[in-house]
Amino acid sequence: MRAVKVTIEDVTLDDVAALADLVVRNRADMEAVDPPRREVFYTETGQRDRIARLLAACADGSGRFWTIRVDGRIAGDIGITGIERGPFQSGHLGYLVDTLHRGRGVASAAVAAAVEHAFGDMGLHRLDAGVLTTNIASQRVLEKSGFELLGLARAYLFIAGAWRDNLIYQRTGPDRPPDDPLI
C-alpha cells in the first residue's frame, strides 16, 4: 500500500464542485450514518449554500471547517461545530472520508490535524464526537486520536428512518485558562 500525504485546508467556495462530487459518490454511505438531507444537498447549488453557511460560522466563531486532502486532492471534509467560548471552550467534531480513501489512515491523520488546530490556534479545551454504535471504524479513529468514551446517548439522532443510539467521545486539550472565561 502506497503512503499518502494527508492535509487539511480551510474550506473555500472554490471547493464546491469537488465537494458536490464527493457527496454524490458517497451518498449511500452518508445516508446510513448521517441525519437525512434535502435532495439539493447533493448538488453544486446545495454545496455552494452549505459552504457559504460554513464560512459564515467560521466568521462568527461558531465553527471551523476544512477539506481533507490526499496528495493535494479533496478526499473528504472535517469540521468543528457548535463552538462555545467562555468557561466551556468546546466544540463538536465531525468528518467524512471518501470511500475510495478509507482504511488508509486518512481519517486518523485528518482528525489529528483538526485536534491540533482546536487545541492550538483555536484555543479550545474540549472536543466531543458522536458516532453510531455500529460504526466501529470511526470509533477506532477517535480512540487512536486520544478520544475517550463518555457513554451511550440513547436515541441521539434521527438517522436512516429511526432514532439511533450514539456513543459519545471526548478529548480535552492543554490545561490552560481560557483567554476570556466570562459568559
Rosetta silent file (secondary structure, phi, psi, omega in degrees, C-alpha in Angstrom):
SEQUENCE: MRAVKVTIEDVTLDDVAALADLVVRNRADMEAVDPPRREVFYTETGQRDRIARLLAACADGSGRFWTIRVDGRIAGDIGITGIERGPFQSGHLGYLVDTLHRGRGVASAAVAAAVEHAFGDMGLHRLDAGVLTTNIASQRVLEKSGFELLGLARAYLFIAGAWRDNLIYQRTGPDRPPDDPLI
SCORE:     score description
SCORE:     0.000 S_00000001
   1 L     0.000  129.241 -177.968    0.000    0.000    0.000 S_00000001
   2 L   -74.708  136.668  175.882    1.416    3.384   -1.079 S_00000001
   3 L   -69.747  142.264  179.482    1.924    6.055    1.592 S_00000001
   4 L  -120.713  152.910  176.119   -0.256    9.109    1.111 S_00000001
   5 L   -97.777  116.843 -179.288    0.155   12.701    2.221 S_00000001
   6 E  -107.332  128.417  175.652   -2.915   13.830    4.180 S_00000001
   7 E  -135.013  162.754  169.708   -3.525   17.514    4.894 S_00000001
   8 E  -120.843  141.720 -179.779   -6.475   19.659    5.879 S_00000001
   9 E  -133.389  143.186  178.239   -7.113   23.063    4.295 S_00000001
  10 E   -51.029  134.272  179.099   -9.652   25.749    5.117 S_00000001
  11 L   -69.260  143.524  177.151  -12.784   25.213    3.038 S_00000001
  12 L  -137.878  168.088  176.945  -13.465   27.825    0.318 S_00000001
  13 H   -64.516  -18.627  175.662  -16.071   28.416   -2.366 S_00000001
  14 H   -67.126  -13.623 -177.634  -13.512   27.024   -4.841 S_00000001
  15 H   -89.371    0.233 -173.416  -14.249   23.597   -3.285 S_00000001
  16 H   -54.104  -55.272 -174.377  -17.914   23.499   -4.401 S_00000001
  17 H   -62.931  -43.435 -178.827  -17.560   21.173   -7.412 S_00000001
  18 H   -66.266  -39.732  178.826  -15.211   18.731   -5.658 S_00000001
  19 H   -70.755  -34.957  175.748  -17.411   18.548   -2.544 S_00000001
  20 H   -62.890  -43.877  177.014  -20.540   18.070   -4.667 S_00000001
  21 H   -61.233  -42.661  179.765  -18.812   15.171   -6.429 S_00000001
  22 H   -59.414  -49.425 -176.136  -17.736   13.762   -3.056 S_00000001
  23 H   -70.719  -31.234  176.496  -21.229   13.772   -1.530 S_00000001
  24 H   -65.576  -47.535 -178.444  -22.814   12.298   -4.668 S_00000001
  25 H   -66.613  -27.686 -176.017  -20.295    9.410   -4.746 S_00000001
  26 L  -106.936   13.742 -173.983  -20.655    8.790   -1.001 S_00000001
  27 H   -55.632  -48.583 -176.941  -24.398    9.347   -0.718 S_00000001
  28 H   -60.530  -43.297  178.028  -25.364    5.788    0.219 S_00000001
  29 H   -65.169  -42.210 -179.506  -22.757    5.653    2.981 S_00000001
  30 H   -63.110  -41.642 -178.687  -23.729    9.102    4.255 S_00000001
  31 H   -64.935  -23.009  179.449  -27.426    8.198    4.376 S_00000001
  32 H   -80.916  -21.412 -174.177  -26.564    5.216    6.576 S_00000001
  33 H  -126.062   -8.120 -177.418  -24.695    7.278    9.220 S_00000001
  34 L  -116.221  158.560  172.830  -25.886   10.909    8.948 S_00000001
  35 L   -58.876  156.828 -178.463  -29.188   12.687    9.550 S_00000001
  36 L   -62.675  147.468 -179.301  -31.381   12.947    6.425 S_00000001
  37 L  -119.407  151.982  172.528  -30.524   15.652    3.885 S_00000001
  38 L   -70.879  152.471 -177.424  -32.628   17.530    1.386 S_00000001
  39 H   -54.613  -37.544 -177.395  -32.099   16.491   -2.256 S_00000001
  40 H   -62.303  -22.856  178.615  -30.424   19.838   -3.060 S_00000001
  41 H   -55.500  -33.636 -174.714  -27.571   18.931   -0.658 S_00000001
  42 H   -89.951   26.841  178.839  -26.272   16.532   -3.329 S_00000001
  43 L  -128.648  165.858  175.690  -25.869   19.273   -5.954 S_00000001
  44 H   -61.962  -38.080  177.416  -23.361   22.055   -6.623 S_00000001
  45 H   -60.716  -44.957  179.323  -26.036   24.565   -5.585 S_00000001
  46 H   -63.889  -39.888  179.226  -26.511   22.740   -2.304 S_00000001
  47 H   -71.920  -34.131  175.362  -22.789   22.562   -1.657 S_00000001
  48 H   -62.818  -45.068  178.564  -22.348   26.256   -2.515 S_00000001
  49 H   -64.426  -41.528  179.001  -25.065   27.113    0.025 S_00000001
  50 H   -61.879  -47.178 -179.395  -23.517   24.757    2.585 S_00000001
  51 H   -63.693  -38.396  177.112  -20.043   26.247    2.160 S_00000001
  52 H   -60.008  -41.328  177.241  -21.482   29.765    2.471 S_00000001
  53 H   -66.664  -39.557  178.752  -23.041   28.711    5.811 S_00000001
  54 H   -63.826  -42.565  179.312  -19.772   27.104    6.914 S_00000001
  55 H   -65.795  -35.587  175.986  -17.829   30.257    6.045 S_00000001
  56 H   -65.234  -39.483  177.400  -20.352   32.352    7.993 S_00000001
  57 H   -65.360  -38.146  175.980  -19.849   30.066   11.011 S_00000001
  58 H   -62.198  -43.172 -177.869  -16.082   30.496   10.652 S_00000001
  59 H   -65.896  -36.596 -178.230  -16.532   34.278   10.538 S_00000001
  60 H   -92.273    0.952  175.407  -18.721   34.403   13.666 S_00000001
  61 L    83.738    6.147 -178.398  -16.537   31.918   15.555 S_00000001
  62 L   -90.656   -3.145  179.441  -19.160   29.180   15.919 S_00000001
  63 L  -161.819  167.052  174.276  -17.382   26.728   13.619 S_00000001
  64 E  -148.636  133.659 -171.306  -14.237   25.854   11.696 S_00000001
  65 E  -138.252  141.175 -178.929  -14.185   23.727    8.559 S_00000001
  66 E  -135.072  157.878  164.542  -11.562   22.142    6.348 S_00000001
  67 E   -90.970  148.021  172.516  -11.313   19.899    3.324 S_00000001
  68 E   -96.032  128.873 -178.702   -9.349   16.697    3.796 S_00000001
  69 E  -121.754  136.764  174.745   -6.805   16.303    1.014 S_00000001
  70 E  -114.371  118.519 -176.222   -4.872   13.243   -0.064 S_00000001
  71 L    49.761   39.472  175.324   -1.870   14.119   -2.181 S_00000001
  72 L    87.726  -10.065 -177.579   -3.485   17.539   -2.747 S_00000001
  73 E  -105.104  143.088 -177.402   -6.898   16.276   -3.925 S_00000001
  74 E   -63.784  126.916 -179.267  -10.107   16.552   -1.885 S_00000001
  75 E  -129.112   11.240  179.619  -10.890   13.251   -0.171 S_00000001
  76 E   159.515 -173.341  173.699  -13.336   14.434    2.483 S_00000001
  77 E  -143.934  159.923 -177.086  -14.181   17.189    4.891 S_00000001
  78 E  -149.073  143.659 -178.972  -13.850   17.762    8.611 S_00000001
  79 E  -155.707  163.172  174.390  -15.198   20.405   10.907 S_00000001
  80 E  -118.781  119.465 -177.749  -15.787   21.633   14.394 S_00000001
  81 E  -112.732  170.254  173.681  -19.318   22.886   15.025 S_00000001
  82 E    57.762   36.248 -178.526  -21.162   24.366   17.977 S_00000001
  83 E   -64.729  126.899  176.560  -18.101   26.136   19.332 S_00000001
  84 E  -114.382  132.580  179.376  -18.794   27.531   22.785 S_00000001
  85 L  -102.444 -149.241 -176.631  -16.450   30.049   24.345 S_00000001
  86 L    63.108 -138.487 -177.142  -16.393   31.485   27.873 S_00000001
  87 L   -75.652   -6.413 -178.351  -15.793   28.817   30.511 S_00000001
  88 L   -86.765  -56.218 -177.742  -16.575   25.984   28.043 S_00000001
  89 L    51.094   54.192 -174.190  -14.077   26.434   25.178 S_00000001
  90 E  -134.830  166.635  176.922  -15.552   23.387   23.447 S_00000001
  91 E  -161.232  172.814 -178.179  -16.855   22.141   20.119 S_00000001
  92 E  -111.370  130.035 -179.113  -18.166   19.079   18.261 S_00000001
  93 E   -96.971  136.477  174.261  -16.007   17.223   15.745 S_00000001
  94 E  -146.141  152.180 -178.377  -17.417   15.616   12.603 S_00000001
  95 E  -156.396  160.655  174.195  -15.871   14.313    9.393 S_00000001
  96 E  -136.793  128.934  174.115  -16.449   12.466    6.135 S_00000001
  97 E  -117.809  131.737  178.318  -13.799   10.491    4.251 S_00000001
  98 L   -53.551  138.745  179.358  -14.424    9.328    0.697 S_00000001
  99 H   -56.650  -27.926  179.629  -14.965    5.568    0.437 S_00000001
 100 H   -67.751  -16.653 -174.588  -12.035    5.467   -2.009 S_00000001
 101 H  -117.899    7.366 -178.566   -9.677    6.545    0.790 S_00000001
 102 L   -76.792  152.979  178.469  -10.966    4.619    3.804 S_00000001
 103 L    77.981   14.656 -177.673   -8.799    2.146    5.637 S_00000001
 104 L  -123.424   12.798  178.892   -5.593    4.009    4.762 S_00000001
 105 L    85.522    4.635 -177.191   -5.173    6.248    7.818 S_00000001
 106 H   -65.245  -48.982 -179.433   -6.744    9.283    6.145 S_00000001
 107 H   -61.426  -43.476 -179.993   -9.402    9.854    8.813 S_00000001
 108 H   -61.458  -42.984  179.650   -6.879    9.426   11.630 S_00000001
 109 H   -66.169  -41.041  179.990   -4.476   11.923   10.053 S_00000001
 110 H   -67.150  -42.578  178.174   -7.271   14.447    9.413 S_00000001
 111 H   -62.445  -43.378  178.879   -8.647   14.117   12.959 S_00000001
 112 H   -59.591  -41.946  179.480   -5.133   14.583   14.373 S_00000001
 113 H   -67.085  -41.436  178.878   -4.681   17.765   12.313 S_00000001
 114 H   -65.814  -39.894  177.515   -8.087   19.163   13.333 S_00000001
 115 H   -62.397  -41.549  178.410   -7.358   18.389   17.002 S_00000001
 116 H   -59.570  -43.970  176.200   -4.031   20.206   16.691 S_00000001
 117 H   -63.679  -45.662 -176.685   -5.851   23.301   15.365 S_00000001
 118 H   -57.808  -47.566 -176.175   -8.579   23.027   18.001 S_00000001
 119 H   -89.119   -6.961  177.844   -6.174   22.903   20.927 S_00000001
 120 L  -100.865 -103.506 -173.447   -3.647   25.197   19.247 S_00000001
 121 L   -63.282  -24.722  179.289   -4.631   28.309   17.308 S_00000001
 122 L   -82.849  -19.769  176.922   -8.335   27.955   18.159 S_00000001
 123 L    69.395   22.715  178.048   -7.647   27.767   21.900 S_00000001
 124 L   -76.246  159.496  178.036  -10.319   25.158   22.635 S_00000001
 125 L  -110.292  -25.007 -173.923  -10.135   22.961   25.714 S_00000001
 126 E  -144.798  139.865  171.194  -12.547   20.157   24.807 S_00000001
 127 E  -124.334  145.238  170.105  -13.859   18.363   21.727 S_00000001
 128 E  -128.768  162.830  179.351  -16.611   15.780   21.567 S_00000001
 129 E  -151.138  137.778  175.252  -17.813   13.499   18.813 S_00000001
 130 E  -106.757  142.847 -179.290  -20.821   11.228   18.445 S_00000001
 131 E  -144.327  140.834  177.071  -20.684    8.020   16.449 S_00000001
 132 E   -56.213  146.223 -179.967  -23.212    5.299   15.747 S_00000001
 133 L   -61.962  -23.488 -178.890  -22.763    2.224   17.913 S_00000001
 134 L   -90.442   -7.111 -175.876  -22.311    0.180   14.718 S_00000001
 135 L   -91.064   76.458 -175.897  -19.598    2.436   13.214 S_00000001
 136 H   -63.341  -38.400 -178.256  -16.564    0.556   14.507 S_00000001
 137 H   -60.972  -45.815  179.167  -14.147    2.251   12.080 S_00000001
 138 H   -68.694  -34.042  175.654  -14.964    5.757   13.370 S_00000001
 139 H   -60.466  -43.140  179.653  -14.804    4.545   16.953 S_00000001
 140 H   -65.346  -40.508  178.150  -11.270    3.286   16.283 S_00000001
 141 H   -58.461  -49.103 -178.732  -10.278    6.578   14.617 S_00000001
 142 H   -63.221  -43.956 -179.905  -11.432    8.549   17.652 S_00000001
 143 H   -63.745  -41.960  177.286   -9.765    6.188   20.119 S_00000001
 144 H   -64.134  -25.148 -178.343   -6.475    6.271   18.164 S_00000001
 145 L   -91.734   10.536  174.790   -6.713   10.077   18.248 S_00000001
 146 L    88.838    8.879  176.750   -6.879   10.171   22.034 S_00000001
 147 L   -79.883  145.515  177.031  -10.642   10.493   22.483 S_00000001
 148 E  -113.209  146.590  179.234  -12.173    8.658   25.432 S_00000001
 149 E   -73.015  124.342  175.346  -15.604    7.097   25.535 S_00000001
 150 E   -89.183  -41.058  179.912  -18.005    9.066   27.729 S_00000001
 151 E   159.508 -169.872 -177.032  -21.010    6.841   27.264 S_00000001
 152 E   -99.496  129.325  173.495  -24.113    5.960   25.305 S_00000001
 153 E  -105.811  106.299 -177.460  -26.610    8.578   24.190 S_00000001
 154 E   -70.494  140.136  176.944  -29.883    6.755   23.545 S_00000001
 155 E    46.836   48.210 -171.493  -31.982    7.833   20.562 S_00000001
 156 E   -73.590  -45.614 -177.536  -29.444   10.612   19.930 S_00000001
 157 E  -136.206  150.004  175.368  -30.014   11.378   16.224 S_00000001
 158 E   -86.854  108.603 -175.745  -32.627   10.615   13.594 S_00000001
 159 E  -135.848  136.050  175.210  -30.679    8.580   11.007 S_00000001
 160 L    51.054   42.486  172.525  -31.856    6.201    8.274 S_00000001
 161 L    84.685    6.325 -178.774  -35.505    6.456    9.315 S_00000001
 162 E  -152.883  159.558  173.233  -35.138    5.919   13.063 S_00000001
 163 E   -75.269  123.082 -173.847  -33.772    7.459   16.257 S_00000001
 164 E  -112.250  142.157  173.054  -30.301    5.925   16.650 S_00000001
 165 E   -71.454  146.864  174.333  -28.087    5.473   19.687 S_00000001
 166 E  -129.534  148.570  168.005  -24.654    7.114   19.561 S_00000001
 167 E   -90.988  135.125 -179.483  -21.504    6.631   21.540 S_00000001
 168 E  -106.879  126.332  178.887  -20.175    9.977   22.764 S_00000001
 169 E  -113.348  156.429  174.453  -16.432   10.504   22.869 S_00000001
 170 E  -143.445  157.319  171.198  -14.422   13.442   24.203 S_00000001
 171 E  -142.612  135.107  176.600  -10.878   14.690   24.238 S_00000001
 172 E  -106.718  152.571 -178.281   -9.533   17.507   26.347 S_00000001
 173 L  -101.157 -157.464 -178.142   -6.613   19.711   25.464 S_00000001
 174 L   -57.253  145.004  179.445   -3.994   21.564   27.450 S_00000001
 175 L   -84.818   80.371  178.813   -4.930   22.577   30.980 S_00000001
 176 L  -131.728  150.298  179.081   -4.750   26.337   30.479 S_00000001
 177 L   -69.738  148.723  177.708   -7.211   29.070   31.365 S_00000001
 178 L   -68.356  155.155  176.507   -9.319   30.477   28.528 S_00000001
 179 L   -57.931  -39.178  179.636   -8.474   33.890   27.099 S_00000001
 180 L  -140.070   95.428 -176.189  -11.876   35.115   28.243 S_00000001
 181 L   -80.964   -1.636 -175.562  -13.662   32.822   30.728 S_00000001
 182 L   -80.189  146.449  178.332  -16.573   35.212   31.266 S_00000001
 183 L   -88.472    0.000    0.000  -20.033   34.466   29.939 S_00000001
